[in-house]
PDB file of C-alpha atoms in Angstrom:
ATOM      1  CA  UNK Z   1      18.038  -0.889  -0.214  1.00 96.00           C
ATOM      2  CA  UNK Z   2      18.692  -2.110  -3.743  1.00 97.00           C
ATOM      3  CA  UNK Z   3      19.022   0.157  -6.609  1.00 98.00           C
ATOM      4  CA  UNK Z   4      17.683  -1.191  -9.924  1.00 97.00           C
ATOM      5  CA  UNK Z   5      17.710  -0.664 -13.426  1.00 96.00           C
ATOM      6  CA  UNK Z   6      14.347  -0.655 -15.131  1.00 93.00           C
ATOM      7  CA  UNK Z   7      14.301  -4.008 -16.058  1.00 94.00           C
ATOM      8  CA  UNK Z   8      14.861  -5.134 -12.343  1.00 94.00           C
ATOM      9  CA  UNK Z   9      18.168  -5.953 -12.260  1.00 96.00           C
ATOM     10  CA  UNK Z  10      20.273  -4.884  -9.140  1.00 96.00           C
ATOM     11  CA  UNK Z  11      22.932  -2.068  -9.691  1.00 97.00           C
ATOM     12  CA  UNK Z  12      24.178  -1.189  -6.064  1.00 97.00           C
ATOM     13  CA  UNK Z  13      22.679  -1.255  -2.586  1.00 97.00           C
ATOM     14  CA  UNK Z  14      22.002   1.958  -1.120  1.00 97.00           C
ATOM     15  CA  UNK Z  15      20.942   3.911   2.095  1.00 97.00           C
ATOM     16  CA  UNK Z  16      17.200   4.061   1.678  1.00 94.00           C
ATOM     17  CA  UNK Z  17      17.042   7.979   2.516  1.00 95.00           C
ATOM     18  CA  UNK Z  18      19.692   8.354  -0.577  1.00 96.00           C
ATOM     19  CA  UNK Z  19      17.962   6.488  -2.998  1.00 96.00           C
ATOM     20  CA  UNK Z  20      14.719   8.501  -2.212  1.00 92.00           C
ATOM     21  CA  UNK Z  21      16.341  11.529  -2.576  1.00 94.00           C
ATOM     22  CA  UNK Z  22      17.956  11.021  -6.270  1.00 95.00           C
ATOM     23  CA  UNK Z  23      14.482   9.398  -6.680  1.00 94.00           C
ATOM     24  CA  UNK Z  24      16.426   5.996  -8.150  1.00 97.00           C
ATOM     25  CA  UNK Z  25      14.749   2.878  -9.004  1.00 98.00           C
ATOM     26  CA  UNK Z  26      13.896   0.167  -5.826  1.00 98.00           C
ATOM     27  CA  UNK Z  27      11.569  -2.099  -5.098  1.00 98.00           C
ATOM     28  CA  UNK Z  28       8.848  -2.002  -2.655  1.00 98.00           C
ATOM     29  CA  UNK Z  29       6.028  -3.522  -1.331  1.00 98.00           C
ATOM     30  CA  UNK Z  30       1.942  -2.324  -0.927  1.00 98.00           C
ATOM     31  CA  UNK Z  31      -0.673  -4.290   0.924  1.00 97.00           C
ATOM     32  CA  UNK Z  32      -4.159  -4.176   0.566  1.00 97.00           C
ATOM     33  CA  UNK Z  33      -6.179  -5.251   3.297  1.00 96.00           C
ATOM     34  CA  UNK Z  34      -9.665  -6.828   3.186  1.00 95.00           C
ATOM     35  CA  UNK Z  35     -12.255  -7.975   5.544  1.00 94.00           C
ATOM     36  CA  UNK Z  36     -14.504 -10.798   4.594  1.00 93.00           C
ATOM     37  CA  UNK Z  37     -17.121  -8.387   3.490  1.00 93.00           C
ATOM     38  CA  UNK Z  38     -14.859  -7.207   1.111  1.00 93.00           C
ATOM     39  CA  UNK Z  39     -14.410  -3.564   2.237  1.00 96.00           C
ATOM     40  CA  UNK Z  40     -10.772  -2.182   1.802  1.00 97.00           C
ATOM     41  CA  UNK Z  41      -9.011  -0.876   4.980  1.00 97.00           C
ATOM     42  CA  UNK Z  42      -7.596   2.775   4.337  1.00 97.00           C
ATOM     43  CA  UNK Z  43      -5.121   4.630   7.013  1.00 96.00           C
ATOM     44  CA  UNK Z  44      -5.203   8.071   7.324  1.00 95.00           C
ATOM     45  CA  UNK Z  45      -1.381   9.703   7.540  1.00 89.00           C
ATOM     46  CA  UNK Z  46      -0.372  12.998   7.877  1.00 84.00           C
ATOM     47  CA  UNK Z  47      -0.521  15.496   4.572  1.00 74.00           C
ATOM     48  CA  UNK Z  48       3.084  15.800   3.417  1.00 69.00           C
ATOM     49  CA  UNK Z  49       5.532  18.242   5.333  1.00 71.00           C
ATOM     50  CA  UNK Z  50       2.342  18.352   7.926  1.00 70.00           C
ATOM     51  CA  UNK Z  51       0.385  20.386   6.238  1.00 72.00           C
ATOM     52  CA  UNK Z  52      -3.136  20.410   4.861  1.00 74.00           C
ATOM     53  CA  UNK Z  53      -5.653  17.342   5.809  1.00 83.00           C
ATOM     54  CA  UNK Z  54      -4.431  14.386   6.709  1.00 92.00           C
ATOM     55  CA  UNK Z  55      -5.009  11.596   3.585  1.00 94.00           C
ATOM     56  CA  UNK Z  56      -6.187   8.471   3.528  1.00 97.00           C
ATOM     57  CA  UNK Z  57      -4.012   6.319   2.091  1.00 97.00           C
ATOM     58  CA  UNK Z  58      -3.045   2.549   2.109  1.00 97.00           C
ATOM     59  CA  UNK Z  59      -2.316   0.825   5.270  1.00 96.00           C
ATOM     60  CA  UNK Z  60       1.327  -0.873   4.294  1.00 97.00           C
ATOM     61  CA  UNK Z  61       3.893   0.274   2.211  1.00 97.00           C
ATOM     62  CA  UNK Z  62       7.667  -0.301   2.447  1.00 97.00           C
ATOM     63  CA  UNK Z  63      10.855  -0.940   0.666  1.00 97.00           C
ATOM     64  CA  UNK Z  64      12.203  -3.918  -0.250  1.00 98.00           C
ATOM     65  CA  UNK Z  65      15.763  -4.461   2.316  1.00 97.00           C
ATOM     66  CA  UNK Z  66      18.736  -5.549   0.277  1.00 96.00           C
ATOM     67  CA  UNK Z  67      18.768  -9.208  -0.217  1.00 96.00           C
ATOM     68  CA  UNK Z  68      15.532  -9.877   0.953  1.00 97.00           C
ATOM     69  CA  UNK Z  69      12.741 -11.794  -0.911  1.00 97.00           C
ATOM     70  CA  UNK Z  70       9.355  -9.774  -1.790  1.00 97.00           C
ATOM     71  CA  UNK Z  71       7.051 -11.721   0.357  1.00 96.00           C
ATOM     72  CA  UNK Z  72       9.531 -11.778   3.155  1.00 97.00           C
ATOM     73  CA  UNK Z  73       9.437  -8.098   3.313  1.00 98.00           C
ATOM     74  CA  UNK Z  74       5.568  -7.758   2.707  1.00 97.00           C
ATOM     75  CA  UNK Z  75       5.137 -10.390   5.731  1.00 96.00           C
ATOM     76  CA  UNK Z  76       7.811  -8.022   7.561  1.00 97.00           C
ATOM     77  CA  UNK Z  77       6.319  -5.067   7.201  1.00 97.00           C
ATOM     78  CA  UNK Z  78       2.451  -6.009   7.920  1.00 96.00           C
ATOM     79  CA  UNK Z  79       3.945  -7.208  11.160  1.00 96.00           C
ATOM     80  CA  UNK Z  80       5.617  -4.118  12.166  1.00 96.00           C
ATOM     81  CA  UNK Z  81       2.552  -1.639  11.118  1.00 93.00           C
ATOM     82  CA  UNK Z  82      -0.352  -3.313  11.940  1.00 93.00           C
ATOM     83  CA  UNK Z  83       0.751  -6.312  13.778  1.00 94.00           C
ATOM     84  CA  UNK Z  84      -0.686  -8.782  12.086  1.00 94.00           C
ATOM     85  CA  UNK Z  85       1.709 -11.697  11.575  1.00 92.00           C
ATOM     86  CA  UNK Z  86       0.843 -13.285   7.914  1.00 89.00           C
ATOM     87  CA  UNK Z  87       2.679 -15.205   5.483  1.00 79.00           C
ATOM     88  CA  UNK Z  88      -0.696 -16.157   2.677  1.00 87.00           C
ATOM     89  CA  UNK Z  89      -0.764 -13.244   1.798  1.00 94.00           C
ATOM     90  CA  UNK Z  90      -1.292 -13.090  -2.217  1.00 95.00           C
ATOM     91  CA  UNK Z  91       0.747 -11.015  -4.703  1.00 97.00           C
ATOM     92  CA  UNK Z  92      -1.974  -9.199  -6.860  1.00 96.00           C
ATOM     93  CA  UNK Z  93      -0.324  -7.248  -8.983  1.00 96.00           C
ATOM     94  CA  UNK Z  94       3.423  -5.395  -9.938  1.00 96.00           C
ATOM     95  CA  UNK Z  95       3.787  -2.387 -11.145  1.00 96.00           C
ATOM     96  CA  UNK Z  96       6.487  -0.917 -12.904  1.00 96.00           C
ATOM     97  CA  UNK Z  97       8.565   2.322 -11.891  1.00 96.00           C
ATOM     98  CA  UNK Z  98       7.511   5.682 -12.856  1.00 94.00           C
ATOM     99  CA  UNK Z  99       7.779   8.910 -11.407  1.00 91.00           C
ATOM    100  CA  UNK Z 100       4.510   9.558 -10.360  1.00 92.00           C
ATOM    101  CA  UNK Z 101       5.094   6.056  -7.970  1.00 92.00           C
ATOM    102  CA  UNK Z 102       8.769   7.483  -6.613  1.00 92.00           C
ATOM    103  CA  UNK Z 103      10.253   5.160  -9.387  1.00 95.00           C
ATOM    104  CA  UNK Z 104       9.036   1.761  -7.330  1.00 96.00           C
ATOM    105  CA  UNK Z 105       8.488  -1.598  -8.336  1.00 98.00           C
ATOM    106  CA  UNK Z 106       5.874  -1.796  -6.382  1.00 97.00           C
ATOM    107  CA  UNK Z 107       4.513  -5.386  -5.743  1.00 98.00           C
ATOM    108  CA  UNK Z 108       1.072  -5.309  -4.266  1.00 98.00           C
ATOM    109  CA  UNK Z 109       0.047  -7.940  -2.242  1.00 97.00           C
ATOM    110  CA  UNK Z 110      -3.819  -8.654  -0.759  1.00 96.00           C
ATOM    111  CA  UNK Z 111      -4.631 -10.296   2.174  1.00 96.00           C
ATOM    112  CA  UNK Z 112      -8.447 -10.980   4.081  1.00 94.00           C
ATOM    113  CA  UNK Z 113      -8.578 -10.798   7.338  1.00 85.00           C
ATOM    114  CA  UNK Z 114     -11.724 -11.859   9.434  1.00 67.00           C
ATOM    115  CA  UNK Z 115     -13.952  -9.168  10.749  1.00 58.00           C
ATOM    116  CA  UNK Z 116     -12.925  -7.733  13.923  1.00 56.00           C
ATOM    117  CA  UNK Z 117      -9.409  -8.880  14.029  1.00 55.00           C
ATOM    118  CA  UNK Z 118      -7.486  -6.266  12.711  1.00 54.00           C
ATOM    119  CA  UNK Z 119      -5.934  -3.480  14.414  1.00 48.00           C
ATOM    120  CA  UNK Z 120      -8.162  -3.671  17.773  1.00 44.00           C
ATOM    121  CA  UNK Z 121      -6.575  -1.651  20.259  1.00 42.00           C
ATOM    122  CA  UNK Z 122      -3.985  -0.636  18.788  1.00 52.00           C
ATOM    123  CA  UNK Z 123      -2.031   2.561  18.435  1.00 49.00           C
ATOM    124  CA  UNK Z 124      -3.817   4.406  15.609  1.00 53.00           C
ATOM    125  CA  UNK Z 125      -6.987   2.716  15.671  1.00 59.00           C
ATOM    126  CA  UNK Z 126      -9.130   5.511  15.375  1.00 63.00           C
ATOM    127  CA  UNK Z 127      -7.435   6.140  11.778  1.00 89.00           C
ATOM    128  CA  UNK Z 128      -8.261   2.873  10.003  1.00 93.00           C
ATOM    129  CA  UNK Z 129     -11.351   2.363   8.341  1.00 95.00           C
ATOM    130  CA  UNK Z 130     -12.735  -0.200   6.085  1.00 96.00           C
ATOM    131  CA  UNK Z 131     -14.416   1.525   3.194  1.00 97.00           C
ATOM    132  CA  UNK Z 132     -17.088  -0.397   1.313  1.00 96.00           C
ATOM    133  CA  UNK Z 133     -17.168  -0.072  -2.513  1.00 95.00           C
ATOM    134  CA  UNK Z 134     -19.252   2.706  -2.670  1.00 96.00           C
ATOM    135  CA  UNK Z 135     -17.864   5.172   0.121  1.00 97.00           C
ATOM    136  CA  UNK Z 136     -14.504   4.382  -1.761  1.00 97.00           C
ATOM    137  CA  UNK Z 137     -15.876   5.427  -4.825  1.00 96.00           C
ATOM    138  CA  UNK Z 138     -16.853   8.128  -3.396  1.00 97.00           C
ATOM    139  CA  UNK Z 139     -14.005   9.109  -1.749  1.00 97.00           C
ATOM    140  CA  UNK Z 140     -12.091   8.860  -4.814  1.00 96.00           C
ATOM    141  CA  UNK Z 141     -14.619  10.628  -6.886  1.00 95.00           C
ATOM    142  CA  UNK Z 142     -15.819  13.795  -4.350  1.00 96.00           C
ATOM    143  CA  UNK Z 143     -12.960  13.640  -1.771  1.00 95.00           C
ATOM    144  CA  UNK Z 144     -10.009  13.061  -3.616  1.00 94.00           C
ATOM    145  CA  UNK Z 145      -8.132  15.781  -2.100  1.00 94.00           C
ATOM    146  CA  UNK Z 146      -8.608  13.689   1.144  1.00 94.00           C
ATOM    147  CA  UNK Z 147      -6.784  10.544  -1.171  1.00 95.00           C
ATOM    148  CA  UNK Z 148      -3.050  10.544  -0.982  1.00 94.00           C
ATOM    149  CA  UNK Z 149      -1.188  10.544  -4.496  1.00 92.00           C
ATOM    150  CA  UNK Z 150      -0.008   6.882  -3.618  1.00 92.00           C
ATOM    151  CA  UNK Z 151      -3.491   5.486  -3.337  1.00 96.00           C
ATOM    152  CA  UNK Z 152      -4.974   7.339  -6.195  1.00 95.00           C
ATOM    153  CA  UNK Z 153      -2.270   5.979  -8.608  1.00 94.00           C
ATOM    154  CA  UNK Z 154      -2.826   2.513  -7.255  1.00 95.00           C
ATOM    155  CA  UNK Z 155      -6.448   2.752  -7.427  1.00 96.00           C
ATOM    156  CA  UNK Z 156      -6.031   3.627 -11.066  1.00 94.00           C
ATOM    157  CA  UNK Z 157      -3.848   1.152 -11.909  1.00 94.00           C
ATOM    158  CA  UNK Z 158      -6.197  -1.799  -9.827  1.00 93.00           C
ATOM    159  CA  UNK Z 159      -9.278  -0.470 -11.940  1.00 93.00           C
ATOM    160  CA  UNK Z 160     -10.306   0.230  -7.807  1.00 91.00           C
ATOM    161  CA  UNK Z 161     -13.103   0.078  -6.683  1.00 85.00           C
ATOM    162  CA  UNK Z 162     -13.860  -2.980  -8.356  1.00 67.00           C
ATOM    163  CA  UNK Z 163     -17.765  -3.803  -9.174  1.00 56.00           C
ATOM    164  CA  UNK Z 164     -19.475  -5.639  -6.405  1.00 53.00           C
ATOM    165  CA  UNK Z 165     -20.666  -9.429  -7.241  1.00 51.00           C
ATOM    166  CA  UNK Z 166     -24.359 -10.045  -7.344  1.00 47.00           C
ATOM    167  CA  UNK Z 167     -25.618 -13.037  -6.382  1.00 47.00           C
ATOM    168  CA  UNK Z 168     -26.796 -15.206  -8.869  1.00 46.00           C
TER     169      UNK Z 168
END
């Protein structure tokens, strides 16, 4: 992967595992996925080093390959985790590189999917959910410890959950 500075220039391409480890700057890429109801779909993943609850966390994240454009890679890696092929998908927001986000430019991209098309039968069904504004309040309110460290920074930095719309 590429190595950047912090103003998002390229310095060097690096194994991915190495760039972790000296915790350099790299991009990568977050989705956020959304039924028509408007209820965000959580995965749950193991705690780290395996132990303590599992957390819920989001459903796509991955780095950014050397040479290869952001929406290329978001489209790349929604395919390969939940097999959903999608290129309309909508950058929302980037966020700088910090320690608290493993120094990533992460570039987080939304996409709404129908009801009932995502992830049926599929490996790892059972740990998706779509979580309403409220239960994801909640969650992020009473259950945080159930929240991975990823998702909680995001949902800070996307003011999430955001207030519902009222009809008119």
């Amino acid at each position: 992967m590429e190595v950047m500075d912090q103003r998002g220039r390229v310095l060097a391409a690096m194994p991915a595992a190495e760039v972790r480890r000296q915790q350099l700057c790299h991009r990568s890429v977050v989705i956020l996925l959304h039924d028509e109801a408007g209820r965000l779909l959580l995965r749950k993943r193991p705690s780290p080093r395996g132990q303590g609850p599992e957390r819920w966390d989001v459903p796509v994240h991955s780095p950014v390959f050397e040479g290869e454009a952001l929406l290329d890679a978001a489209t790349r890696a929604l395919d390969a985790t939940l097999y959903i092929h999608a290129e309309r998908m909508r950058l929302v927001q980037a966020l700088a590189p910090s320690l608290e986000n493993g120094n990533e430019f992460q570039h987080v991209f939304a996409l709404v999917r129908p009801e009932g098309s995502t992830s049926h039968g599929q490996p790892g069904e059972a740990d998706n959910y779509f979580f309403g504004p409220e239960e994801l309040r909640c969650l992020l309110k009473d259950f945080s410890e159930l929240v991975s460290a990823r998702f909680h920074l995001l949902a800070k930095e996307l003011k999430l959950p955001r207030r519902e719309r009222r009809p008119a």
